[in-house]
GROMACS .gro file of C-alpha atoms in nm:
model
  437
    1MET     CA    1  -2.348  -3.913   0.140
    2ALA     CA    2  -2.375  -3.533   0.134
    3ASP     CA    3  -2.171  -3.448  -0.213
    4LEU     CA    4  -1.803  -3.354  -0.209
    5ILE     CA    5  -1.672  -3.060  -0.225
    6THR     CA    6  -1.396  -2.916  -0.518
    7PRO     CA    7  -1.098  -2.846  -0.315
    8ARG     CA    8  -1.002  -2.537  -0.493
    9THR     CA    9  -0.802  -2.221  -0.477
   10LEU     CA   10  -0.952  -1.858  -0.548
   11SER     CA   11  -0.808  -1.710  -0.855
   12GLY     CA   12  -0.508  -1.457  -0.774
   13PHE     CA   13  -0.439  -1.652  -0.391
   14ARG     CA   14  -0.217  -1.984  -0.346
   15ASP     CA   15  -0.110  -2.245  -0.099
   16ARG     CA   16   0.253  -2.272  -0.073
   17LEU     CA   17   0.377  -2.637  -0.023
   18PRO     CA   18   0.673  -2.730   0.212
   19ARG     CA   19   0.923  -2.675   0.001
   20GLU     CA   20   0.797  -2.378  -0.094
   21ALA     CA   21   0.719  -2.217   0.225
   22MET     CA   22   1.034  -2.335   0.365
   23ALA     CA   23   1.264  -2.154   0.083
   24LYS     CA   24   0.998  -1.811   0.158
   25GLU     CA   25   1.076  -1.883   0.533
   26LYS     CA   26   1.478  -1.879   0.488
   27LEU     CA   27   1.429  -1.548   0.291
   28LEU     CA   28   1.223  -1.371   0.560
   29GLN     CA   29   1.526  -1.503   0.811
   30ARG     CA   30   1.832  -1.346   0.637
   31LEU     CA   31   1.615  -0.979   0.494
   32SER     CA   32   1.525  -0.947   0.865
   33GLY     CA   33   1.866  -1.005   0.955
   34VAL     CA   34   1.977  -0.736   0.679
   35PHE     CA   35   1.722  -0.494   0.853
   36GLU     CA   36   1.771  -0.535   1.195
   37SER     CA   37   2.183  -0.445   1.141
   38PHE     CA   38   2.097  -0.134   1.006
   39GLY     CA   39   1.865  -0.071   1.366
   40PHE     CA   40   1.530  -0.105   1.199
   41ALA     CA   41   1.310  -0.296   1.443
   42PRO     CA   42   1.009  -0.450   1.373
   43ILE     CA   43   0.618  -0.355   1.430
   44GLU     CA   44   0.301  -0.533   1.345
   45THR     CA   45  -0.040  -0.380   1.190
   46PRO     CA   46  -0.373  -0.525   1.114
   47HIS     CA   47  -0.488  -0.661   0.797
   48LEU     CA   48  -0.779  -0.463   0.822
   49GLU     CA   49  -0.861  -0.073   0.835
   50TYR     CA   50  -1.092   0.171   0.852
   51ALA     CA   51  -1.153   0.264   0.482
   52ASP     CA   52  -1.140   0.623   0.533
   53ILE     CA   53  -0.761   0.545   0.660
   54LEU     CA   54  -0.688   0.362   0.298
   55ILE     CA   55  -0.893   0.540   0.034
   56LYS     CA   56  -0.751   0.866  -0.011
   57HIS     CA   57  -0.408   0.737  -0.059
   58GLY     CA   58  -0.390   0.505  -0.336
   59SER     CA   59  -0.369   0.548  -0.676
   60ASP     CA   60  -0.694   0.570  -0.920
   61GLU     CA   61  -0.629   0.170  -1.042
   62ILE     CA   62  -0.579   0.135  -0.670
   63GLN     CA   63  -0.920   0.200  -0.576
   64LYS     CA   64  -1.023  -0.010  -0.898
   65GLU     CA   65  -0.876  -0.300  -0.648
   66LEU     CA   66  -0.955  -0.258  -0.301
   67TYR     CA   67  -1.077  -0.558  -0.105
   68ARG     CA   68  -1.347  -0.296   0.060
   69PHE     CA   69  -1.672  -0.438   0.231
   70ARG     CA   70  -1.863  -0.371   0.537
   71ASP     CA   71  -1.796  -0.586   0.879
   72HIS     CA   72  -2.046  -0.764   1.158
   73GLY     CA   73  -2.038  -0.460   1.305
   74GLY     CA   74  -2.136  -0.236   1.011
   75ARG     CA   75  -1.795  -0.106   0.991
   76ASP     CA   76  -1.672   0.027   0.672
   77VAL     CA   77  -1.344  -0.163   0.633
   78VAL     CA   78  -1.078  -0.229   0.405
   79LEU     CA   79  -0.811  -0.500   0.365
   80ARG     CA   80  -0.458  -0.312   0.344
   81PHE     CA   81  -0.352  -0.245   0.037
   82ASP     CA   82   0.063  -0.199   0.122
   83GLN     CA   83   0.197  -0.134   0.427
   84THR     CA   84   0.319   0.257   0.417
   85VAL     CA   85   0.016   0.378   0.487
   86PRO     CA   86  -0.094   0.184   0.824
   87LEU     CA   87   0.232   0.284   0.872
   88ALA     CA   88   0.126   0.676   0.821
   89ARG     CA   89  -0.152   0.575   1.072
   90PHE     CA   90   0.058   0.389   1.299
   91ILE     CA   91   0.301   0.692   1.314
   92SER     CA   92   0.034   0.940   1.416
   93GLN     CA   93  -0.165   0.760   1.681
   94TYR     CA   94   0.169   0.643   1.841
   95ARG     CA   95   0.369   0.931   1.781
   96ASN     CA   96   0.397   1.011   2.180
   97GLU     CA   97   0.568   0.680   2.206
   98LEU     CA   98   0.797   0.688   1.922
   99ASP     CA   99   1.188   0.828   1.939
  100LEU     CA  100   1.215   1.038   1.580
  101PRO     CA  101   1.362   0.953   1.364
  102PHE     CA  102   1.186   0.666   1.356
  103LYS     CA  103   1.314   0.319   1.179
  104ARG     CA  104   1.111   0.040   1.079
  105PHE     CA  105   1.083  -0.255   0.919
  106ALA     CA  106   0.735  -0.469   0.878
  107ILE     CA  107   0.662  -0.819   0.698
  108GLY     CA  108   0.312  -0.955   0.614
  109ASN     CA  109   0.044  -0.998   0.363
  110VAL     CA  110  -0.153  -0.680   0.144
  111PHE     CA  111  -0.416  -0.725  -0.112
  112ARG     CA  112  -0.525  -0.590  -0.410
  113GLY     CA  113  -0.756  -0.747  -0.667
  114GLU     CA  114  -0.567  -0.725  -0.982
  115ARG     CA  115  -0.537  -0.928  -1.279
  116ALA     CA  116  -0.301  -1.246  -1.184
  117GLN     CA  117   0.009  -1.279  -1.345
  118ARG     CA  118   0.310  -1.466  -1.325
  119GLY     CA  119   0.505  -1.335  -0.990
  120ARG     CA  120   0.158  -1.076  -0.936
  121TYR     CA  121  -0.111  -1.211  -0.709
  122ARG     CA  122  -0.369  -1.087  -0.511
  123GLU     CA  123  -0.249  -1.145  -0.200
  124PHE     CA  124   0.093  -1.129  -0.113
  125THR     CA  125   0.386  -1.082   0.113
  126GLN     CA  126   0.596  -0.720   0.129
  127CYS     CA  127   0.860  -0.676   0.304
  128ASP     CA  128   0.890  -0.302   0.440
  129PHE     CA  129   1.158  -0.057   0.630
  130ASP     CA  130   1.113   0.246   0.628
  131PHE     CA  131   1.285   0.601   0.814
  132ILE     CA  132   0.981   0.863   0.921
  133GLY     CA  133   1.074   1.200   1.073
  134SER     CA  134   1.395   1.322   0.922
  135ASP     CA  135   1.489   1.491   0.592
  136SER     CA  136   1.804   1.400   0.572
  137ILE     CA  137   1.958   1.283   0.247
  138ALA     CA  138   2.127   1.031   0.396
  139CYS     CA  139   1.803   0.825   0.487
  140ASP     CA  140   1.755   0.819   0.112
  141ALA     CA  141   2.125   0.662   0.065
  142GLU     CA  142   2.039   0.446   0.345
  143ILE     CA  143   1.735   0.215   0.218
  144ILE     CA  144   1.979   0.216  -0.122
  145GLN     CA  145   2.242   0.082   0.103
  146VAL     CA  146   1.998  -0.166   0.253
  147ILE     CA  147   1.821  -0.255  -0.070
  148TYR     CA  148   2.178  -0.348  -0.206
  149ALA     CA  149   2.264  -0.538   0.124
  150SER     CA  150   1.900  -0.742   0.107
  151LEU     CA  151   1.982  -0.864  -0.200
  152ALA     CA  152   2.321  -0.944  -0.176
  153ALA     CA  153   2.185  -1.174   0.160
  154LEU     CA  154   1.969  -1.357  -0.090
  155GLU     CA  155   2.240  -1.439  -0.294
  156ILE     CA  156   2.139  -1.196  -0.616
  157HIS     CA  157   2.467  -1.032  -0.808
  158GLU     CA  158   2.258  -0.919  -1.082
  159PHE     CA  159   2.039  -0.641  -1.029
  160THR     CA  160   2.050  -0.281  -1.097
  161ILE     CA  161   1.854   0.001  -0.871
  162TRP     CA  162   1.732   0.270  -1.070
  163VAL     CA  163   1.664   0.615  -0.923
  164ASN     CA  164   1.464   0.910  -1.019
  165HIS     CA  165   1.309   1.214  -0.832
  166ARG     CA  166   0.938   1.315  -0.826
  167SER     CA  167   1.082   1.702  -0.842
  168ILE     CA  168   1.247   1.628  -1.175
  169LEU     CA  169   0.901   1.505  -1.340
  170ASN     CA  170   0.740   1.807  -1.123
  171GLY     CA  171   0.976   2.006  -1.298
  172ILE     CA  172   0.918   1.870  -1.683
  173CYS     CA  173   0.528   1.916  -1.636
  174GLU     CA  174   0.633   2.266  -1.589
  175HIS     CA  175   0.842   2.348  -1.836
  176PHE     CA  176   0.630   2.216  -2.110
  177GLY     CA  177   0.308   2.325  -1.898
  178ILE     CA  178   0.147   1.983  -1.819
  179THR     CA  179  -0.072   2.070  -1.530
  180GLU     CA  180  -0.224   1.733  -1.538
  181VAL     CA  181   0.031   1.579  -1.368
  182GLU     CA  182  -0.098   1.284  -1.190
  183SER     CA  183  -0.227   1.186  -1.540
  184PHE     CA  184   0.138   1.218  -1.662
  185LEU     CA  185   0.303   1.059  -1.389
  186ARG     CA  186   0.037   0.757  -1.465
  187ALA     CA  187   0.130   0.697  -1.842
  188ILE     CA  188   0.494   0.734  -1.767
  189ASP     CA  189   0.493   0.499  -1.520
  190LYS     CA  190   0.383   0.220  -1.801
  191LEU     CA  191   0.629   0.293  -2.040
  192ASP     CA  192   0.779  -0.031  -1.982
  193LYS     CA  193   0.426  -0.210  -2.039
  194ILE     CA  194   0.310   0.017  -2.302
  195GLY     CA  195   0.634   0.127  -2.514
  196THR     CA  196   0.685   0.507  -2.627
  197GLU     CA  197   0.418   0.478  -2.834
  198GLY     CA  198   0.126   0.375  -2.629
  199VAL     CA  199   0.255   0.658  -2.371
  200ALA     CA  200   0.278   0.896  -2.663
  201GLN     CA  201  -0.075   0.848  -2.704
  202GLU     CA  202  -0.198   0.921  -2.349
  203LEU     CA  203   0.018   1.194  -2.309
  204ALA     CA  204  -0.151   1.370  -2.651
  205SER     CA  205  -0.426   1.453  -2.423
  206LEU     CA  206  -0.233   1.609  -2.160
  207MET     CA  207   0.018   1.850  -2.392
  208PRO     CA  208   0.117   2.018  -2.738
  209ALA     CA  209   0.150   1.746  -2.969
  210GLU     CA  210   0.440   1.897  -3.126
  211LYS     CA  211   0.603   1.902  -2.799
  212ILE     CA  212   0.597   1.504  -2.735
  213ASP     CA  213   0.851   1.352  -2.914
  214GLU     CA  214   1.052   1.611  -2.664
  215VAL     CA  215   0.922   1.481  -2.370
  216LEU     CA  216   0.984   1.110  -2.459
  217HIS     CA  217   1.312   1.165  -2.527
  218ILE     CA  218   1.370   1.342  -2.173
  219ILE     CA  219   1.191   1.059  -1.997
  220THR     CA  220   1.345   0.781  -2.180
  221MET     CA  221   1.709   0.904  -2.076
  222ARG     CA  222   1.878   0.696  -1.848
  223GLN     CA  223   2.182   0.578  -1.733
  224VAL     CA  224   2.414   0.397  -1.955
  225VAL     CA  225   2.779   0.604  -1.902
  226SER     CA  226   2.924   0.670  -1.540
  227ILE     CA  227   2.709   0.864  -1.313
  228GLU     CA  228   2.954   1.191  -1.334
  229GLU     CA  229   2.914   1.203  -1.694
  230PHE     CA  230   2.540   1.119  -1.707
  231LEU     CA  231   2.476   1.407  -1.501
  232ASP     CA  232   2.700   1.630  -1.664
  233SER     CA  233   2.427   1.593  -1.952
  234VAL     CA  234   2.145   1.634  -1.790
  235ALA     CA  235   2.293   1.952  -1.601
  236TYR     CA  236   2.125   2.188  -1.834
  237MET     CA  237   1.758   2.129  -1.709
  238LYS     CA  238   1.904   2.268  -1.374
  239ASP     CA  239   1.826   2.560  -1.510
  240TRP     CA  240   1.465   2.562  -1.684
  241ASN     CA  241   1.332   2.570  -1.331
  242ALA     CA  242   1.339   2.508  -0.928
  243GLN     CA  243   1.203   2.156  -0.904
  244LEU     CA  244   1.395   2.038  -1.138
  245LYS     CA  245   1.717   2.187  -1.013
  246LYS     CA  246   1.622   2.044  -0.653
  247GLY     CA  247   1.571   1.708  -0.806
  248LEU     CA  248   1.902   1.665  -0.989
  249GLU     CA  249   2.090   1.795  -0.685
  250GLU     CA  250   1.932   1.583  -0.411
  251LEU     CA  251   2.014   1.264  -0.628
  252GLU     CA  252   2.386   1.444  -0.672
  253ALA     CA  253   2.389   1.433  -0.274
  254MET     CA  254   2.254   1.097  -0.258
  255LEU     CA  255   2.480   0.916  -0.509
  256GLU     CA  256   2.766   1.145  -0.358
  257ILE     CA  257   2.748   0.932  -0.030
  258LEU     CA  258   2.714   0.586  -0.172
  259LYS     CA  259   3.026   0.633  -0.347
  260HIS     CA  260   3.176   0.627  -0.030
  261LEU     CA  261   3.129   0.271   0.004
  262GLU     CA  262   3.245  -0.049  -0.079
  263MET     CA  263   2.942  -0.134  -0.311
  264ASP     CA  264   2.942  -0.153  -0.694
  265SER     CA  265   2.790   0.180  -0.756
  266SER     CA  266   2.702   0.041  -1.165
  267LYS     CA  267   2.428  -0.063  -0.950
  268VAL     CA  268   2.246   0.220  -0.855
  269ARG     CA  269   2.129   0.397  -1.184
  270ILE     CA  270   1.964   0.686  -1.284
  271ASN     CA  271   1.606   0.618  -1.536
  272LEU     CA  272   1.393   0.954  -1.570
  273ALA     CA  273   1.098   0.706  -1.623
  274ILE     CA  274   1.057   0.634  -1.311
  275ALA     CA  275   0.768   0.717  -1.117
  276ARG     CA  276   0.629   0.493  -0.907
  277GLY     CA  277   0.245   0.487  -0.886
  278LEU     CA  278   0.138   0.581  -0.577
  279GLY     CA  279   0.054   0.927  -0.534
  280TYR     CA  280   0.230   1.010  -0.210
  281TYR     CA  281   0.545   1.058  -0.316
  282THR     CA  282   0.767   1.355  -0.304
  283GLY     CA  283   1.109   1.317  -0.345
  284ILE     CA  284   1.386   1.042  -0.452
  285VAL     CA  285   1.204   0.720  -0.625
  286TYR     CA  286   1.327   0.358  -0.647
  287GLU     CA  287   1.282   0.006  -0.828
  288THR     CA  288   1.493  -0.248  -0.821
  289THR     CA  289   1.542  -0.500  -1.166
  290LEU     CA  290   1.713  -0.841  -1.197
  291ASP     CA  291   1.916  -0.823  -1.528
  292ARG     CA  292   1.842  -1.198  -1.614
  293LEU     CA  293   1.463  -1.117  -1.541
  294LYS     CA  294   1.409  -0.767  -1.623
  295ASN     CA  295   1.045  -0.871  -1.765
  296ILE     CA  296   0.902  -0.978  -1.436
  297GLY     CA  297   0.894  -0.597  -1.310
  298SER     CA  298   1.064  -0.459  -0.983
  299VAL     CA  299   1.125  -0.681  -0.698
  300CYS     CA  300   1.203  -0.374  -0.452
  301SER     CA  301   1.066  -0.023  -0.484
  302GLY     CA  302   0.991   0.331  -0.253
  303GLY     CA  303   1.128   0.660  -0.236
  304ARG     CA  304   1.075   0.957  -0.043
  305TYR     CA  305   0.732   1.105   0.118
  306ASP     CA  306   0.744   1.423   0.253
  307ASN     CA  307   0.373   1.436   0.336
  308LEU     CA  308   0.214   1.118   0.451
  309THR     CA  309   0.072   1.195   0.756
  310LYS     CA  310  -0.045   1.518   0.706
  311SER     CA  311  -0.394   1.308   0.653
  312PHE     CA  312  -0.380   1.210   1.027
  313SER     CA  313  -0.149   1.453   1.240
  314LYS     CA  314  -0.090   1.849   1.176
  315GLU     CA  315   0.295   1.751   1.245
  316PRO     CA  316   0.471   1.709   0.912
  317LEU     CA  317   0.669   1.383   0.946
  318SER     CA  318   0.873   1.331   0.632
  319GLY     CA  319   0.955   0.961   0.558
  320VAL     CA  320   1.156   0.754   0.299
  321GLY     CA  321   1.192   0.376   0.277
  322ALA     CA  322   1.092   0.078   0.028
  323SER     CA  323   0.930  -0.238  -0.035
  324ILE     CA  324   1.060  -0.599  -0.142
  325GLY     CA  325   0.780  -0.814  -0.316
  326LEU     CA  326   0.868  -1.147  -0.169
  327ASP     CA  327   0.613  -1.323  -0.363
  328ARG     CA  328   0.721  -1.188  -0.729
  329LEU     CA  329   1.130  -1.223  -0.586
  330LEU     CA  330   1.026  -1.535  -0.515
  331ALA     CA  331   0.914  -1.646  -0.876
  332ALA     CA  332   1.183  -1.485  -0.980
  333LEU     CA  333   1.448  -1.707  -0.817
  334GLU     CA  334   1.276  -2.024  -0.907
  335GLU     CA  335   1.282  -1.933  -1.236
  336LEU     CA  336   1.734  -1.835  -1.186
  337GLY     CA  337   1.698  -2.153  -0.980
  338LEU     CA  338   1.819  -2.022  -0.713
  339THR     CA  339   1.558  -2.074  -0.472
  340LEU     CA  340   1.655  -2.312  -0.152
  341GLY     CA  341   1.580  -2.703  -0.242
  342ALA     CA  342   1.449  -2.797   0.104
  343SER     CA  343   1.086  -2.880   0.238
  344THR     CA  344   1.205  -2.947   0.599
  345SER     CA  345   1.369  -2.754   0.869
  346ALA     CA  346   1.551  -3.114   1.021
  347ARG     CA  347   1.887  -3.169   0.861
  348VAL     CA  348   1.924  -3.553   1.007
  349LEU     CA  349   1.653  -3.855   0.967
  350ILE     CA  350   1.661  -4.127   1.183
  351ALA     CA  351   1.533  -4.418   1.004
  352CYS     CA  352   1.487  -4.745   1.221
  353MET     CA  353   1.484  -5.118   1.100
  354ASP     CA  354   1.263  -5.230   1.418
  355LYS     CA  355   0.965  -5.050   1.623
  356GLY     CA  356   1.185  -5.161   1.943
  357TYR     CA  357   1.416  -4.910   1.861
  358PHE     CA  358   1.181  -4.617   1.891
  359GLY     CA  359   1.239  -4.530   2.231
  360PHE     CA  360   1.600  -4.503   2.147
  361ALA     CA  361   1.595  -4.330   1.829
  362HIS     CA  362   1.366  -4.076   2.006
  363LYS     CA  363   1.618  -4.060   2.278
  364VAL     CA  364   1.944  -3.998   2.033
  365ALA     CA  365   1.693  -3.732   1.812
  366GLU     CA  366   1.664  -3.527   2.156
  367SER     CA  367   2.048  -3.540   2.227
  368LEU     CA  368   2.091  -3.369   1.848
  369ARG     CA  369   1.841  -3.131   1.881
  370ARG     CA  370   1.979  -3.023   2.243
  371SER     CA  371   2.311  -2.991   2.020
  372GLY     CA  372   2.158  -2.773   1.818
  373ILE     CA  373   2.118  -3.036   1.525
  374TYR     CA  374   1.760  -3.003   1.395
  375THR     CA  375   1.630  -3.378   1.364
  376GLU     CA  376   1.329  -3.613   1.278
  377VAL     CA  377   1.226  -3.961   1.381
  378TYR     CA  378   1.077  -4.166   1.085
  379PRO     CA  379   0.747  -4.307   1.235
  380GLU     CA  380   0.768  -4.667   1.127
  381ALA     CA  381   0.980  -4.938   1.062
  382GLN     CA  382   1.006  -5.047   0.706
  383LYS     CA  383   1.315  -5.091   0.412
  384LEU     CA  384   1.527  -4.898   0.461
  385LYS     CA  385   1.520  -4.806   0.105
  386LYS     CA  386   1.154  -4.631   0.152
  387GLN     CA  387   1.338  -4.418   0.437
  388LEU     CA  388   1.631  -4.307   0.210
  389SER     CA  389   1.389  -4.210  -0.048
  390TYR     CA  390   1.195  -3.987   0.162
  391ALA     CA  391   1.496  -3.825   0.335
  392ASN     CA  392   1.640  -3.798  -0.002
  393ASN     CA  393   1.263  -3.600  -0.113
  394LYS     CA  394   1.299  -3.434   0.186
  395GLY     CA  395   1.605  -3.253   0.138
  396HIS     CA  396   1.754  -3.403   0.490
  397GLU     CA  397   2.106  -3.383   0.462
  398TYR     CA  398   2.228  -3.734   0.661
  399CYS     CA  399   2.042  -4.036   0.719
  400LEU     CA  400   2.126  -4.186   1.070
  401ILE     CA  401   2.039  -4.554   1.078
  402ILE     CA  402   1.968  -4.783   1.362
  403GLY     CA  403   1.975  -5.150   1.287
  404GLU     CA  404   1.970  -5.481   1.498
  405SER     CA  405   2.405  -5.449   1.527
  406GLU     CA  406   2.409  -5.000   1.559
  407PHE     CA  407   2.093  -5.073   1.886
  408ASN     CA  408   2.254  -5.342   2.031
  409SER     CA  409   2.618  -5.168   2.035
  410HIS     CA  410   2.456  -4.812   2.103
  411THR     CA  411   2.643  -4.674   1.776
  412PHE     CA  412   2.538  -4.564   1.445
  413THR     CA  413   2.550  -4.592   1.041
  414LEU     CA  414   2.545  -4.261   0.893
  415LYS     CA  415   2.489  -4.186   0.519
  416ASN     CA  416   2.516  -3.849   0.410
  417MET     CA  417   2.235  -3.776   0.148
  418THR     CA  418   2.395  -3.527  -0.042
  419THR     CA  419   2.768  -3.755  -0.136
  420GLY     CA  420   2.619  -4.068  -0.099
  421MET     CA  421   2.875  -4.163   0.157
  422GLN     CA  422   2.839  -4.426   0.441
  423LEU     CA  423   3.019  -4.453   0.789
  424GLU     CA  424   2.904  -4.766   1.004
  425SER     CA  425   2.985  -4.803   1.407
  426LEU     CA  426   2.996  -4.495   1.480
  427SER     CA  427   2.985  -4.311   1.807
  428PHE     CA  428   2.746  -4.080   1.938
  429LEU     CA  429   3.036  -3.779   1.941
  430ARG     CA  430   3.190  -3.910   1.626
  431ALA     CA  431   2.837  -3.901   1.450
  432LEU     CA  432   2.759  -3.548   1.597
  433GLU     CA  433   3.084  -3.371   1.527
  434ILE     CA  434   3.075  -3.570   1.133
  435MET     CA  435   2.750  -3.318   1.118
  436ARG     CA  436   2.878  -3.060   1.270
  437ASP     CA  437   3.186  -3.031   1.035
   0.00000   0.00000   0.00000
């Protein structure tokens, strides 16, 4: 007899059991509904791209994490590490078939060979939504609205959308004579991981030691007062250079739009340490944290990228968008006890007490499905206790019981699996009415 293979998954990858897969599917349905309500249309791009499509756009860290190999045709290919660079290729390739501004959303898996940890895997699902072809600050404001509406649709109420502007960070570099801007951005992007002392050590090679404390004081400024008070407190930096002036004024313009909406403005706050590690961002950037689980990191990030299509087209096309990291968000929801608990989409389980009742049971199930109620028939005529236990474990709302008296009279016993209440001798229409209430 051949040796048995040990069933196992690769490190950083994972399977999903029905309960978690169902929870994920319900989140995706809610998010898709939000995206479509704002006029975003779905697109799909392949998991695999030619290597030269992707390798120019990731940071040095992401370059080390790429899954890159030769396919059977000898082509140099890479598994996509995000969905934004493939979007740039998509826009350039189908430019004549798309109306601008183009609003899309895409939901799919991406791959990074990074160290696996809580909420971070080497294969994970991203939900992206982007505006392409408009420089208007109103697009940036709408991305904030979509983030806000998405979390509200998932019944998450304690969160903060942190915003910054790449021009502010570029202006800080200019003011302090820091020429290695990318190295500076990578250093401050690690602030939450390595703290101010760790960032100070990394800045030591980029600027004079006597200026490091002043720079750290600035980049660790985050809004804890009203937006007006915070903007007043940093207004002096507009006089330092044109970059800082542009960044602060565009943040003001975006926040002015949001001020007119019926959303809690205190959930959108400025944080001058938000950099975003990817090199293609040029304008306003966002990171969203959960107030009760700040250490899990950002669950929705993004920003403006004005030059992303330059590798594919001479036509300059600006864009702005964000991405919801669904796997990290699911891990957070589970920790907060907010995940949806059923492992079945069927609301009703039909329990038969005799195998001779299965024809009738399946006819009833067919009628319930036609009435819009998802229904499952337990496939064996076993003791009622076992069938009820099955319904309870999988999360069915109701159990429709068919015993001898029910079969003979074409009536039903209906048990509510949540309350335990049981009603007998119900007609089909009466049982249907109760399940619809």
